[in-house]
Coordinates of C-alpha atoms in Angstrom, one line a residue:
Chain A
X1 CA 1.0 -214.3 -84.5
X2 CA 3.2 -213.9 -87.7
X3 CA 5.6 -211.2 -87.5
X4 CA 5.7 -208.7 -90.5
X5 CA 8.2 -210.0 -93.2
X6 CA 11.7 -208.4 -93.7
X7 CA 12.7 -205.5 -94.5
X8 CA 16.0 -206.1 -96.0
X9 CA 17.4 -204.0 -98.4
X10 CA 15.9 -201.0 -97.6
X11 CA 17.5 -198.0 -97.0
X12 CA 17.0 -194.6 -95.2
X13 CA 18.6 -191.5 -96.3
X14 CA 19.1 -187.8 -96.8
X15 CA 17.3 -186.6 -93.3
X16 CA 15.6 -183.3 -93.5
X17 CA 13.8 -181.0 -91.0
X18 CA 12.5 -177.7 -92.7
X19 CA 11.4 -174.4 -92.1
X20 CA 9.7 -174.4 -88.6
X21 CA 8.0 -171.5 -87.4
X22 CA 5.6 -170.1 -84.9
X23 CA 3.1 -169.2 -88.2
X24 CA 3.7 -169.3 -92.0
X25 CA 2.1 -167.5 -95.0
X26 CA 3.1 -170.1 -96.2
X27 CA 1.1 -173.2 -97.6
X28 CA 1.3 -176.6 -97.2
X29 CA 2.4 -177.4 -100.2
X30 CA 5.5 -175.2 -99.8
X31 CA 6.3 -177.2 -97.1
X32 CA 6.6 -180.5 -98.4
X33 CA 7.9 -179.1 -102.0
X34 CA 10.6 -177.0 -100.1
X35 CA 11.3 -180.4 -98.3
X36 CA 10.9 -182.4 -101.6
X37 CA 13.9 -180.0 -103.1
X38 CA 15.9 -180.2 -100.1
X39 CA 15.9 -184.2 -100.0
X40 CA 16.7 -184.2 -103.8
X41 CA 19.8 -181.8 -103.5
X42 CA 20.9 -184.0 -100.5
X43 CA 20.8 -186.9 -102.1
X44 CA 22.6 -185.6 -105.7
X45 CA 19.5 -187.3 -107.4
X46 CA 17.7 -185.9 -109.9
X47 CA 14.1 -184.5 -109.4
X48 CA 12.9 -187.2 -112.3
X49 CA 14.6 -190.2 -110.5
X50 CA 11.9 -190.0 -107.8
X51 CA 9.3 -191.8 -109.0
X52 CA 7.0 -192.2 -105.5
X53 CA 5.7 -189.7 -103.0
X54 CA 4.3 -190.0 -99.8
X55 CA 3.0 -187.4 -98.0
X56 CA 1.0 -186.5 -94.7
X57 CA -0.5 -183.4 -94.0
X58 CA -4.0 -181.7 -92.2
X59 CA -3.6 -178.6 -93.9
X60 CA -2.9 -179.4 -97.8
X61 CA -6.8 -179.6 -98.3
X62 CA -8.4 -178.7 -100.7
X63 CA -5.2 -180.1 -102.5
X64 CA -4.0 -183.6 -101.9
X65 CA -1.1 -185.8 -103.2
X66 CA -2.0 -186.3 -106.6
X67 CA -2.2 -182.6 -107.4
X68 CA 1.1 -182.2 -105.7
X69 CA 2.4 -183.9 -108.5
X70 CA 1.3 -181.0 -111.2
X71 CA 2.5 -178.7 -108.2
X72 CA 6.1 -180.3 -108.5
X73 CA 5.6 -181.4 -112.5
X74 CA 6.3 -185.2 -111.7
X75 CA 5.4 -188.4 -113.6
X76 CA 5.1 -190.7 -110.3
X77 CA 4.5 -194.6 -110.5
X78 CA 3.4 -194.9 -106.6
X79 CA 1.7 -192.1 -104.5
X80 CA 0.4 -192.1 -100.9
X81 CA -1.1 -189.8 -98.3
X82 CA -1.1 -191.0 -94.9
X83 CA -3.5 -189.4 -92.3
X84 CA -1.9 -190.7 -89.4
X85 CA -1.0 -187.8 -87.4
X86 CA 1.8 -188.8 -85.5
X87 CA 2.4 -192.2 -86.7
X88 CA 2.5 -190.6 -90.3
X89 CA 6.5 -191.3 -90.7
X90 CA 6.8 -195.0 -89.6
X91 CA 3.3 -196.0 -91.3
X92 CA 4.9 -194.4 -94.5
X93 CA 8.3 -196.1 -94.1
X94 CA 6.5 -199.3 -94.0
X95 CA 4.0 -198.6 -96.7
X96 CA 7.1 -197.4 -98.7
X97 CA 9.5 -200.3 -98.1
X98 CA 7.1 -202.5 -99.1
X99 CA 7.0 -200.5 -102.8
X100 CA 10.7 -200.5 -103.0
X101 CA 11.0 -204.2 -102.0
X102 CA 9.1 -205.1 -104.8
X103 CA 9.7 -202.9 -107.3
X104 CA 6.9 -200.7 -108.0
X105 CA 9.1 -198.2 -107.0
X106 CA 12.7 -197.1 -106.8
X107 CA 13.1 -193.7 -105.1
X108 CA 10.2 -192.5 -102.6
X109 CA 10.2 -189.5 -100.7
X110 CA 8.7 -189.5 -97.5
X111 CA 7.7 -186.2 -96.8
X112 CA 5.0 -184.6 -93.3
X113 CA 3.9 -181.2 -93.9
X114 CA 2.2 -178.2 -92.5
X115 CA 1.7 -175.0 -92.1
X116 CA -0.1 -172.6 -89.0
X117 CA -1.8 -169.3 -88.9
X118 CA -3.2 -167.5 -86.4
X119 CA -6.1 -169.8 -85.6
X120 CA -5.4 -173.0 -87.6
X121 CA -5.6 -174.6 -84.2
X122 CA -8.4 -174.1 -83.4
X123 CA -10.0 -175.1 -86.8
X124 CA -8.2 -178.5 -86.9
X125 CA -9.4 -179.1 -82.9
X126 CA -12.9 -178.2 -83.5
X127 CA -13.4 -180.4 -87.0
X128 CA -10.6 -183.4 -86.0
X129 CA -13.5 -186.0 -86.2
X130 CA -17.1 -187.0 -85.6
X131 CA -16.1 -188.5 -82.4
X132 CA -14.7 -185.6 -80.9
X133 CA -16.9 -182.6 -82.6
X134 CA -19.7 -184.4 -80.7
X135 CA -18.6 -185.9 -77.7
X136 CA -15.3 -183.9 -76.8
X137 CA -14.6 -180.7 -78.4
X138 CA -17.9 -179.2 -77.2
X139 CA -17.0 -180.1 -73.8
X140 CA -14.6 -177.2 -73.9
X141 CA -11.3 -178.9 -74.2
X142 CA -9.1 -177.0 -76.2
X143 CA -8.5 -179.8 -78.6
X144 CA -7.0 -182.9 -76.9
X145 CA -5.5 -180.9 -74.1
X146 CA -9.2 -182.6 -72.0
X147 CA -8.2 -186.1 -73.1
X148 CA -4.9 -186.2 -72.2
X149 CA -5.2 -184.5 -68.9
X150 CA -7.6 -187.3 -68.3
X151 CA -5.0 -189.9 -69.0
X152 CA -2.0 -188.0 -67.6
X153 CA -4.1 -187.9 -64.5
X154 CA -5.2 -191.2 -64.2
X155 CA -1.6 -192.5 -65.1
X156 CA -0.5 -190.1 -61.3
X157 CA -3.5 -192.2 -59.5
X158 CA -2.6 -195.5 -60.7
X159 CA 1.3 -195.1 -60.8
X160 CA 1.9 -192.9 -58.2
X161 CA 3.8 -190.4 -60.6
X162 CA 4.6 -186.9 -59.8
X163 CA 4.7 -183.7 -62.0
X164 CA 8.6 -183.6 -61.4
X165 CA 8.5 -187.3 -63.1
X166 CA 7.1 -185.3 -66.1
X167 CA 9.3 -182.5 -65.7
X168 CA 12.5 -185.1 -66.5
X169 CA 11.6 -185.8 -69.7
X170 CA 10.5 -182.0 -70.6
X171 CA 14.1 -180.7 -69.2
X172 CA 16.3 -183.1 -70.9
X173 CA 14.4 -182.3 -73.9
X174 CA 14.8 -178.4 -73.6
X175 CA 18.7 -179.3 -73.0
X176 CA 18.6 -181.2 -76.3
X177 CA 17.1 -178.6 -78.4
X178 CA 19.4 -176.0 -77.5
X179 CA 21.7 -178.4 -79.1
X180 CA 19.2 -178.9 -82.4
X181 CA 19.0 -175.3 -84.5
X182 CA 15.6 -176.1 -85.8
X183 CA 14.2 -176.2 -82.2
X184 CA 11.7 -173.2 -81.9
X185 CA 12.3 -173.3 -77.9
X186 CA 15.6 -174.3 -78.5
X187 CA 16.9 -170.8 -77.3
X188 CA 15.0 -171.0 -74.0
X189 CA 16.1 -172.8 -71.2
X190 CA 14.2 -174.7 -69.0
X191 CA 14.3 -175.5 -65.4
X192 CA 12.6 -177.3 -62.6
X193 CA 11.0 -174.2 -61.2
X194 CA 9.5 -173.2 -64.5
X195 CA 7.9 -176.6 -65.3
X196 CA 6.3 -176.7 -62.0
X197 CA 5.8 -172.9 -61.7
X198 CA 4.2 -172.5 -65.3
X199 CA 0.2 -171.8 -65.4
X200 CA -2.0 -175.2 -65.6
X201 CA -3.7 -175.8 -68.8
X202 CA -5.8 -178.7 -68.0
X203 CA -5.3 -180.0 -64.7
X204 CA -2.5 -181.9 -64.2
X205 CA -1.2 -180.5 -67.1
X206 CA 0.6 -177.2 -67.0
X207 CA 2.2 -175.1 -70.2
X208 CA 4.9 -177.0 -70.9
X209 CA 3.3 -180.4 -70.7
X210 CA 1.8 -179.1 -74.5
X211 CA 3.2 -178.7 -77.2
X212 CA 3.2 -175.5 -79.2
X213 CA 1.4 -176.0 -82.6
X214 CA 3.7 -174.5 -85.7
X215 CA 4.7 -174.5 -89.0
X216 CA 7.7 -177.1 -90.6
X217 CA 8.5 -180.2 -92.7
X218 CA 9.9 -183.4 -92.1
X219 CA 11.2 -185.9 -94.7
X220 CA 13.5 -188.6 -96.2
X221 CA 14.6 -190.6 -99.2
X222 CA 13.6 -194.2 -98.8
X223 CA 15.6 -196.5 -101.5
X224 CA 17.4 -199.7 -102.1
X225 CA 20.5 -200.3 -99.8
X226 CA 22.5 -200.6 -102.8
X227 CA 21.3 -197.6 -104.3
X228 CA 22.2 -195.7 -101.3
X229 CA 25.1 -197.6 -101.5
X230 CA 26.1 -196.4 -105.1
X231 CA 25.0 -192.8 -104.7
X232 CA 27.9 -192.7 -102.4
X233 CA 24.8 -191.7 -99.4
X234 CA 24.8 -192.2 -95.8
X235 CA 22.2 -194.5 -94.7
X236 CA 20.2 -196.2 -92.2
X237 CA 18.6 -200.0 -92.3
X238 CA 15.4 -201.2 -91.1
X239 CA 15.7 -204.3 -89.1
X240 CA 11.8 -204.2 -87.9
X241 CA 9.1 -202.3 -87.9
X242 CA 5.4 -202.9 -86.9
X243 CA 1.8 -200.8 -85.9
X244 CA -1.3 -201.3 -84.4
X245 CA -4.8 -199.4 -84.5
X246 CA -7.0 -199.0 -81.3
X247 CA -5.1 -201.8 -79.1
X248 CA -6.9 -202.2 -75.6
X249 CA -10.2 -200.8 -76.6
X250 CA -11.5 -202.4 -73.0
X251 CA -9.4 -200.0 -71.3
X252 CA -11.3 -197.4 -69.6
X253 CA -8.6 -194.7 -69.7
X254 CA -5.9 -195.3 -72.1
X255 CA -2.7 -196.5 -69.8
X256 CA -1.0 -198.4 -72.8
X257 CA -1.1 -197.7 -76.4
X258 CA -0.7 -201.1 -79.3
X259 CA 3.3 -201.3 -78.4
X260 CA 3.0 -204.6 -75.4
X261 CA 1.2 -206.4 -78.7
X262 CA 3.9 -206.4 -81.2
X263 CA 7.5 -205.0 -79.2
X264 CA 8.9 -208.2 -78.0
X265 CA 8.2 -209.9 -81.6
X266 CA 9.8 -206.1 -82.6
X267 CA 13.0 -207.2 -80.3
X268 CA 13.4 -210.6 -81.9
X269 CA 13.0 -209.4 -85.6
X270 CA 15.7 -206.9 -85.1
X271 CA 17.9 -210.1 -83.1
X272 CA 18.6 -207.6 -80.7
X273 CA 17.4 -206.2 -77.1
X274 CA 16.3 -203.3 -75.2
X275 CA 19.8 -202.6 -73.8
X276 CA 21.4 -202.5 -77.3
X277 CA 19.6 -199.2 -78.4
X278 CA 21.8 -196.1 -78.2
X279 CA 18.8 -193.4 -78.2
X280 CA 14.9 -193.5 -78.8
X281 CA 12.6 -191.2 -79.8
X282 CA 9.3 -191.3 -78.8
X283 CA 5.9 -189.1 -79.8
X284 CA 5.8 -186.5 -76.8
X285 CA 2.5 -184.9 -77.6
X286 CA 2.0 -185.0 -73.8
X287 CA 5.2 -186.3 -71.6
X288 CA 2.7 -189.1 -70.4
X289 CA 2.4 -190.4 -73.7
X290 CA 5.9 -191.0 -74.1
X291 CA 6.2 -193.2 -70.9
X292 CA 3.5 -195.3 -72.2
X293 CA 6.2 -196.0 -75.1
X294 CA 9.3 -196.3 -73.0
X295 CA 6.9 -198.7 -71.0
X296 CA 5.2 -200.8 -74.2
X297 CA 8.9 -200.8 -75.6
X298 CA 10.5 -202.8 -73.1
X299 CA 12.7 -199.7 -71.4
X300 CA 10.9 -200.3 -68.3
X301 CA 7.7 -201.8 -66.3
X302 CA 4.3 -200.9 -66.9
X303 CA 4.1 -198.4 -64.6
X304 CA 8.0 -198.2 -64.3
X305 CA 8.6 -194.7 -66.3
X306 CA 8.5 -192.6 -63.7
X307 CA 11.5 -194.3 -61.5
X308 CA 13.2 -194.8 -65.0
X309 CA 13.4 -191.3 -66.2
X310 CA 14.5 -190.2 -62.9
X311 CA 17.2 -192.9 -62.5
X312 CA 18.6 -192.4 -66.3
X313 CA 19.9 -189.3 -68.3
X314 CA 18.1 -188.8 -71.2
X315 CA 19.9 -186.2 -72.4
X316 CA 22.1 -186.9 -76.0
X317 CA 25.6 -186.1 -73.8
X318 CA 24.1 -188.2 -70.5
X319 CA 25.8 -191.2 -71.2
X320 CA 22.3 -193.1 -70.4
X321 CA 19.5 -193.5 -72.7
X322 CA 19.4 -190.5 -74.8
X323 CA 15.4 -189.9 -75.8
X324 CA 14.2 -187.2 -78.4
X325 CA 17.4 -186.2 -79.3
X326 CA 16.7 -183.2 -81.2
X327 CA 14.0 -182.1 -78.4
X328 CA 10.8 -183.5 -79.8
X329 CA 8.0 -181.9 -80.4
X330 CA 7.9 -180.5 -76.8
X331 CA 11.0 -178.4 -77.4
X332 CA 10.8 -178.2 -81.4
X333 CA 7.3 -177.7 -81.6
X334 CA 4.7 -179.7 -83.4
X335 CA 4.2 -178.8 -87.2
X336 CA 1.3 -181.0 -88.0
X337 CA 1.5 -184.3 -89.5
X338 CA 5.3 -183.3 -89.2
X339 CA 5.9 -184.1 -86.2
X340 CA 5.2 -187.6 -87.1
X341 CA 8.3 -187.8 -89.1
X342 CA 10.3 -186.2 -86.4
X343 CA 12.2 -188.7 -84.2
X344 CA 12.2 -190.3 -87.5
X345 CA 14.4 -188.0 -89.8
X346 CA 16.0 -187.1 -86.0
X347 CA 17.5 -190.9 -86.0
X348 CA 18.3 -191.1 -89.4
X349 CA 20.6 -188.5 -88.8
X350 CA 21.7 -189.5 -85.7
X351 CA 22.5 -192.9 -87.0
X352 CA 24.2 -191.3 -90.4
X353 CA 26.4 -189.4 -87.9
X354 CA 25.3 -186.0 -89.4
X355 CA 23.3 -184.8 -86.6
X356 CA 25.6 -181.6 -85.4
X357 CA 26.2 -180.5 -82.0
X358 CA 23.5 -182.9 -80.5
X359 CA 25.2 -186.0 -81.9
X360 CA 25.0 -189.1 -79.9
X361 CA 28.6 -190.4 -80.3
X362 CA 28.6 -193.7 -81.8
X363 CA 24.9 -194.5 -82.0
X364 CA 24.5 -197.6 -83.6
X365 CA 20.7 -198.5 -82.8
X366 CA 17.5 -196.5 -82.5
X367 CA 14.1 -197.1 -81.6
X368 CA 11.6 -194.9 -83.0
X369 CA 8.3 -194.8 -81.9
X370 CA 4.6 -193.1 -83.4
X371 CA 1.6 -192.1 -82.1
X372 CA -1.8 -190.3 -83.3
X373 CA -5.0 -189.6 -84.0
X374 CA -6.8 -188.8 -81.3
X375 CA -10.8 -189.7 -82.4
X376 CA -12.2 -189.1 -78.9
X377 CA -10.8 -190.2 -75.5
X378 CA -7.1 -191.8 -76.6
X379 CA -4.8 -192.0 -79.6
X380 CA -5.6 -194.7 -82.1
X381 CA -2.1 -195.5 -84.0
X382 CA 0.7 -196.9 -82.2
X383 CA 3.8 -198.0 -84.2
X384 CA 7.6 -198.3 -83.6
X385 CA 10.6 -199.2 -85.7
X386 CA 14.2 -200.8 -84.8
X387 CA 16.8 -198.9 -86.9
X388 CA 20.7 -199.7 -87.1
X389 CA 23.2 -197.3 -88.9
X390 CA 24.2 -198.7 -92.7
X391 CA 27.4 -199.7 -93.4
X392 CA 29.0 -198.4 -96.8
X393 CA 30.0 -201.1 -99.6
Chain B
X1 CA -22.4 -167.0 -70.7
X2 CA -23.9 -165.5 -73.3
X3 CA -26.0 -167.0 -76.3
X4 CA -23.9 -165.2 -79.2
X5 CA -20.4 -166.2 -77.8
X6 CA -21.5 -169.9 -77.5
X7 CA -20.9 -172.0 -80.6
X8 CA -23.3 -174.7 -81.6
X9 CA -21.7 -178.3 -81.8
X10 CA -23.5 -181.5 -83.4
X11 CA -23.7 -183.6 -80.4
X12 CA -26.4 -185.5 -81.7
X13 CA -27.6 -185.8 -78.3
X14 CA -31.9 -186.3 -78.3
X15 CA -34.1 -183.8 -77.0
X16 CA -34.4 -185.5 -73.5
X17 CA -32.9 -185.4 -70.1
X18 CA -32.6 -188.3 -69.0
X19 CA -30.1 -190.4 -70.0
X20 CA -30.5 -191.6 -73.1
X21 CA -28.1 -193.5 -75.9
X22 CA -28.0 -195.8 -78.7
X23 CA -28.6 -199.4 -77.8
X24 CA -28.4 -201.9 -81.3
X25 CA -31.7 -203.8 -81.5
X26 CA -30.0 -206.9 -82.7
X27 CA -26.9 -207.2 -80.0
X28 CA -28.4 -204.9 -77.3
X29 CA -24.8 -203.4 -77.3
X30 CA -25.2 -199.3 -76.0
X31 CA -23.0 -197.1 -78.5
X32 CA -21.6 -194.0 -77.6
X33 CA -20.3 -191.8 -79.2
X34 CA -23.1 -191.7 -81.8
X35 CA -22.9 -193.0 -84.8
X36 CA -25.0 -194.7 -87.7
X37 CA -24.0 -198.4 -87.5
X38 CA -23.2 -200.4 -83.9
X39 CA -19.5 -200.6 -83.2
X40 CA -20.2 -204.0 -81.7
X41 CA -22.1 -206.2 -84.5
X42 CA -22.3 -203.5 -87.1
X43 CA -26.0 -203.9 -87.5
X44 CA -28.0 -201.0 -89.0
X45 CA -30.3 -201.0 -86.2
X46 CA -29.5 -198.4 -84.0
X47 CA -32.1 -197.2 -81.4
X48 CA -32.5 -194.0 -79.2
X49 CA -33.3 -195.5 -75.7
X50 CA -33.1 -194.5 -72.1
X51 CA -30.3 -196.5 -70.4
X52 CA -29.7 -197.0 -67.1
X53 CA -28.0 -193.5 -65.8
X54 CA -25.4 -194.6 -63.1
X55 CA -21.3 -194.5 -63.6
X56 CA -18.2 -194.3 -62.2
X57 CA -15.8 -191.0 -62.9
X58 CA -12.7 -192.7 -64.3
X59 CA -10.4 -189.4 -63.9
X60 CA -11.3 -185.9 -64.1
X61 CA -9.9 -182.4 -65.5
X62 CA -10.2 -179.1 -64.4
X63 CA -9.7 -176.9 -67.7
X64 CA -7.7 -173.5 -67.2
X65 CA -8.1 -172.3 -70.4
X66 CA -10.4 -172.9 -73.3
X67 CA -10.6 -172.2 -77.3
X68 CA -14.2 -171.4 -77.1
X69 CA -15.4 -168.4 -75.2
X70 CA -18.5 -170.0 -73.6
X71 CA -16.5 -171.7 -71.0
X72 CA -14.2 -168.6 -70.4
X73 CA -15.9 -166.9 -67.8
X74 CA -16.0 -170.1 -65.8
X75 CA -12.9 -171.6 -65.6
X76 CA -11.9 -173.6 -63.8
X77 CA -14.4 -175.7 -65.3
X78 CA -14.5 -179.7 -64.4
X79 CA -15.1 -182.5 -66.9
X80 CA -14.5 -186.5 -66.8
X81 CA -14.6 -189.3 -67.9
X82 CA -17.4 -191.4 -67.1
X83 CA -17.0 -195.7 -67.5
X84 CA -21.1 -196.2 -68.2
X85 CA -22.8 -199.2 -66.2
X86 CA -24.4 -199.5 -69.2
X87 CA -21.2 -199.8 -71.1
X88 CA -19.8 -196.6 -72.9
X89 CA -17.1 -194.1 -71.6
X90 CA -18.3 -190.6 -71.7
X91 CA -16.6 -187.4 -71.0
X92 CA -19.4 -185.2 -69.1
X93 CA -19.0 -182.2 -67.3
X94 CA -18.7 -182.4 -63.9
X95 CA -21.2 -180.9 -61.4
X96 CA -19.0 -179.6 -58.0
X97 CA -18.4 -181.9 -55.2
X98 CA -17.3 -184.7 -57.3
X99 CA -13.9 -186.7 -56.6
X100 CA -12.4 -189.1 -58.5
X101 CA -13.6 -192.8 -58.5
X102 CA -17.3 -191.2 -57.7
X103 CA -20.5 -192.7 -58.4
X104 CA -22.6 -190.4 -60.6
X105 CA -25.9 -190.3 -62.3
X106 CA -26.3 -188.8 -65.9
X107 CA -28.5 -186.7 -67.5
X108 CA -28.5 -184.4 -70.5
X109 CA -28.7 -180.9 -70.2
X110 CA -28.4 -178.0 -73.0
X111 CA -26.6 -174.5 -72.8
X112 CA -28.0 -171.4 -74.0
X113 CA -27.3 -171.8 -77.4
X114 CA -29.4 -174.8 -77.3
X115 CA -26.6 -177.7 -77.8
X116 CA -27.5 -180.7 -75.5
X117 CA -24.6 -182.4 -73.2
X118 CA -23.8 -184.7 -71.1
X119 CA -23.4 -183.8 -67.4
X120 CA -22.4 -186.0 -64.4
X121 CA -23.7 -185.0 -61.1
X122 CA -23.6 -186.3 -57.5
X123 CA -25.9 -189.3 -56.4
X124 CA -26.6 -188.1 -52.7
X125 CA -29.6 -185.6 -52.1
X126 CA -27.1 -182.8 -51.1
X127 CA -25.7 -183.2 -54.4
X128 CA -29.0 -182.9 -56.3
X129 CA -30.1 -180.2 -53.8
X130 CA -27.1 -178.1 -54.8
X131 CA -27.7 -178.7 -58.5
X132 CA -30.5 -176.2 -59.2
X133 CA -28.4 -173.2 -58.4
X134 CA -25.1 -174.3 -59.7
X135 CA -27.1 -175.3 -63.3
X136 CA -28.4 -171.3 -63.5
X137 CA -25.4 -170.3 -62.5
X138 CA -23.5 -171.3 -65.4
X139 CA -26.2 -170.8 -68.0
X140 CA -27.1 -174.8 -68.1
X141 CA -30.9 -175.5 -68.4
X142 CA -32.7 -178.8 -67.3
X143 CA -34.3 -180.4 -70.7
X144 CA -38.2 -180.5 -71.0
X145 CA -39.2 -183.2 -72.6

């Protein structure tokens, strides 16, 4: 199997995380424009030297990207929208990199947005796809809660995990976020007892195995390295990137998503290995799904996450493998299509050295990895990406 | 439950109870969930046919809590995930008395606002003997056809 080709020369930059809340009056649209003017003030650029967009978002209908361009008053050359849920950021980066690489593009923003009202949950749940509005959703799952209890549980059968095993990675995320600002739960600490004492949603999950739906934006600058380079901007490299779309499909219960198809050729791009990454992020829309990814990644076994996130600190001070950094969606909350981008814009600040109080000291190398779209009984997209900080001309 | 709190959902189930999916008439492959071309050879030749009714429940759920208020007054309320001997996975809900790793038999059944779903019972006769009573007791019907 060929690898993907390079991605040289490509370069990350101006990380921003916008504007979450529980509910917004707010539209979509404000989001990623509010996210769109805070990327172009970071970087010192002008709003006219942007001349690509992408964007993903479940609420900007009736509106999609092109009319975000009379929203904003651009004159674009390149415009996506990615409906990829929580693989949104990486599947963007890619689609980007490629643009920049060969010059249909020089400056693309990368931008997940969405807003929440009271009942915009249960809208999106109840219309996510044909799949689901005819064989799940009725069931009375309250959207993929039924799914991923499902997995989660047959994950405890076959792997002998525990809910405390779950608990790890929800605790050390709550420690994080009350190190992140933007983290809605960031203010509320979390211990053992609560996890295990909190009211069960959809056995084996419990309340803080879900995440809470919200509000926000996510977004960043993707450019040439030596545009970054001569704006003077912080930035962060690409040394391999890759995604796959319903890996496994023979697999009764999902118990690995596409990562084991593509990470070792992912190590060998990069010319580097598991033990060289200094933090990971993963997509935590259920703590189960993020062992699948510390698992496909090459962290640990199949089957090995439980014993690894209680042998290794994951917090961003724990000196062991720090993992959602910022608190993931778990502890920041997810906003959408958003939350695709956010262990991405999380590591490109980490790796720029401007994350704040939950800075990883020295972190050189991160792993970031998507997930999403849940059509019926399992997520569809699986990608990952090798980063490594930038080093200034 | 009661008919006006019960949404209605497009299962695109057919009016029958016994078991009863898409099989393609040029690969024989069963399809489910439904949908207008086969997901194995992508023939347009997609056939409503009973199919052989017996499964294994892969892992199971018990819901606490539910966006729609027809399952409300019943929670907890089971559902699983069924690997099909003829093929498919299906989530179904889950009659009582099932454990994981089961055998089960399914069937279609509809709910007072008439929407027709999948349900997994027990293969034993205690099982079916049970079924009658738990099926009127959460507003479930047996479809005539």
């Amino acid at each position: 199997m060929s690898r993907p080709a390079s991605y040289s020369g490509i370069a990350l930059v101006s990380p921003v995380t916008l504007g979450y809340s529980r509910t917004s009056e707010h539209s979509a649209s404000w989001f990623i424009g509010s996210v769109l003017r805070e990327l172009i003030a970071a970087a010192g650029i002008r709003k006219d030297e942007v001349d690509g967009l992408a964007v993903s978002s479940f609420s900007l209908a009736p509106d999609s990207v092109s009319f975000l361009t009379q929203h904003y008053d651009m004159t674009l050359r390149w415009l996506e929208q990615l409906p990829f849920g929580g693989a949104s950021g990486i599947l963007a980066m890619r689609r980007a990199a490629r643009a920049v690489q060969q010059g249909d593009a020089d400056i693309i923003a990368c931008i997940g947005g969405d807003t929440a009202s009271q009942g915009s949950f249960r809208e999106l749940v109840a219309d996510f796809s044909s799949f689901s509005n005819s064989a799940c959703y009725p069931y009375g799952s309250a959207g993929p809660n039924a799914p991923f209890a499902l997995i989660t549980q047959h994950y405890m059968d076959e792997y002998g995990a525990t809910r405390e095993d779950f608990g790890q990675l929800a605790l050390s995320q709550r420690y994080n976020a009350r190190h992140f600002p933007g983290a809605l739960l960031g203010d509320k600490p979390l211990g053992m007892e609560d996890y295990l004492g909190a009211r069960s949603i959809s056995s084996p999950l419990h309340l803080y195995d879900c995440v809470m739906p919200c509000a926000g934006g996510e977004g960043f600058l993707l450019m040439s390295q030596q545009r970054a380079q001569e704006l003077g901007l912080p930035y962060v490299t690409v040394l391999a990137a890759d995604e796959r779309h319903n890996a496994f499909p023979q697999d009764p219960i999902q118990l690995r998503g596409g990562w084991p198809l593509f990470s070792a050729a992912l190590y060998a791009s990069a010319g580097i290995n598991p033990a060289d990454i200094d933090l990971v992020q993963t997509y935590d829309d259920y703590p189960v799904i993020s062992m699948l990814q510390l698992e496909g990644l090459g962290f640990c076994e199949p089957g090995g996450a439980p014993a690894f996130v209680r042998e290794t600190a994951l917090t961003f001070d724990g000196g062991g493998l720090p993992h959602n950094t910022s608190g993931g969606q778990l502890s920041v909350g997810q906003a959408g299509a958003a939350a695709g981008y956010l262990g991405l814009v999380e590591s490109i600040r980490q790796l720029t050295g401007t994350a704040g109080a939950n800075q990883v000291p020295g972190a050189r190398h991160a792993m970031v990895s998507g997930y999403g779209m849940i059509n019926y009984d399992r997520g569809l997209c699986s990608a990952a990406t090798i980063l490594r900080a930038g080093e200034m001309a | 439950m009661s008919a006006s709190m019960t949404a209605v959902f497009r299962t695109g189930l057919p009016a029958t109870g016994a078991l009863t999916l898409q099989r393609c008439g040029r690969c024989r492959h069963v399809n489910y969930p439904p949908r207008e071309l086969c997901g194995h050879c992508l023939a347009d030749d997609l056939q409503w046919q009973p199919v052989a009714d017996g499964g294994v429940v892969q892992s199971l759920t018990r819901l606490s809590y539910s966006l729609e208020p027809a399952y409300a007054e019943h929670l907890p309320w089971a559902i699983a995930s069924i690997r099909l001997d003829c093929g498919p996975i299906a989530l179904a809900h889950l009659a009582p008395g099932i454990a994981c790793h089961a055998r089960v038999a399914l069937r279609a059944i509809q709910d007072r606002a008439g929407n027709r779903m999948l349900l997994a019972t027990g293969i034993d006769t205690e099982a079916q003997r049970l079924l009658a009573g738990w099926l009127q007791s959460v507003g479930f019907k047996e479809i005539q056809a």
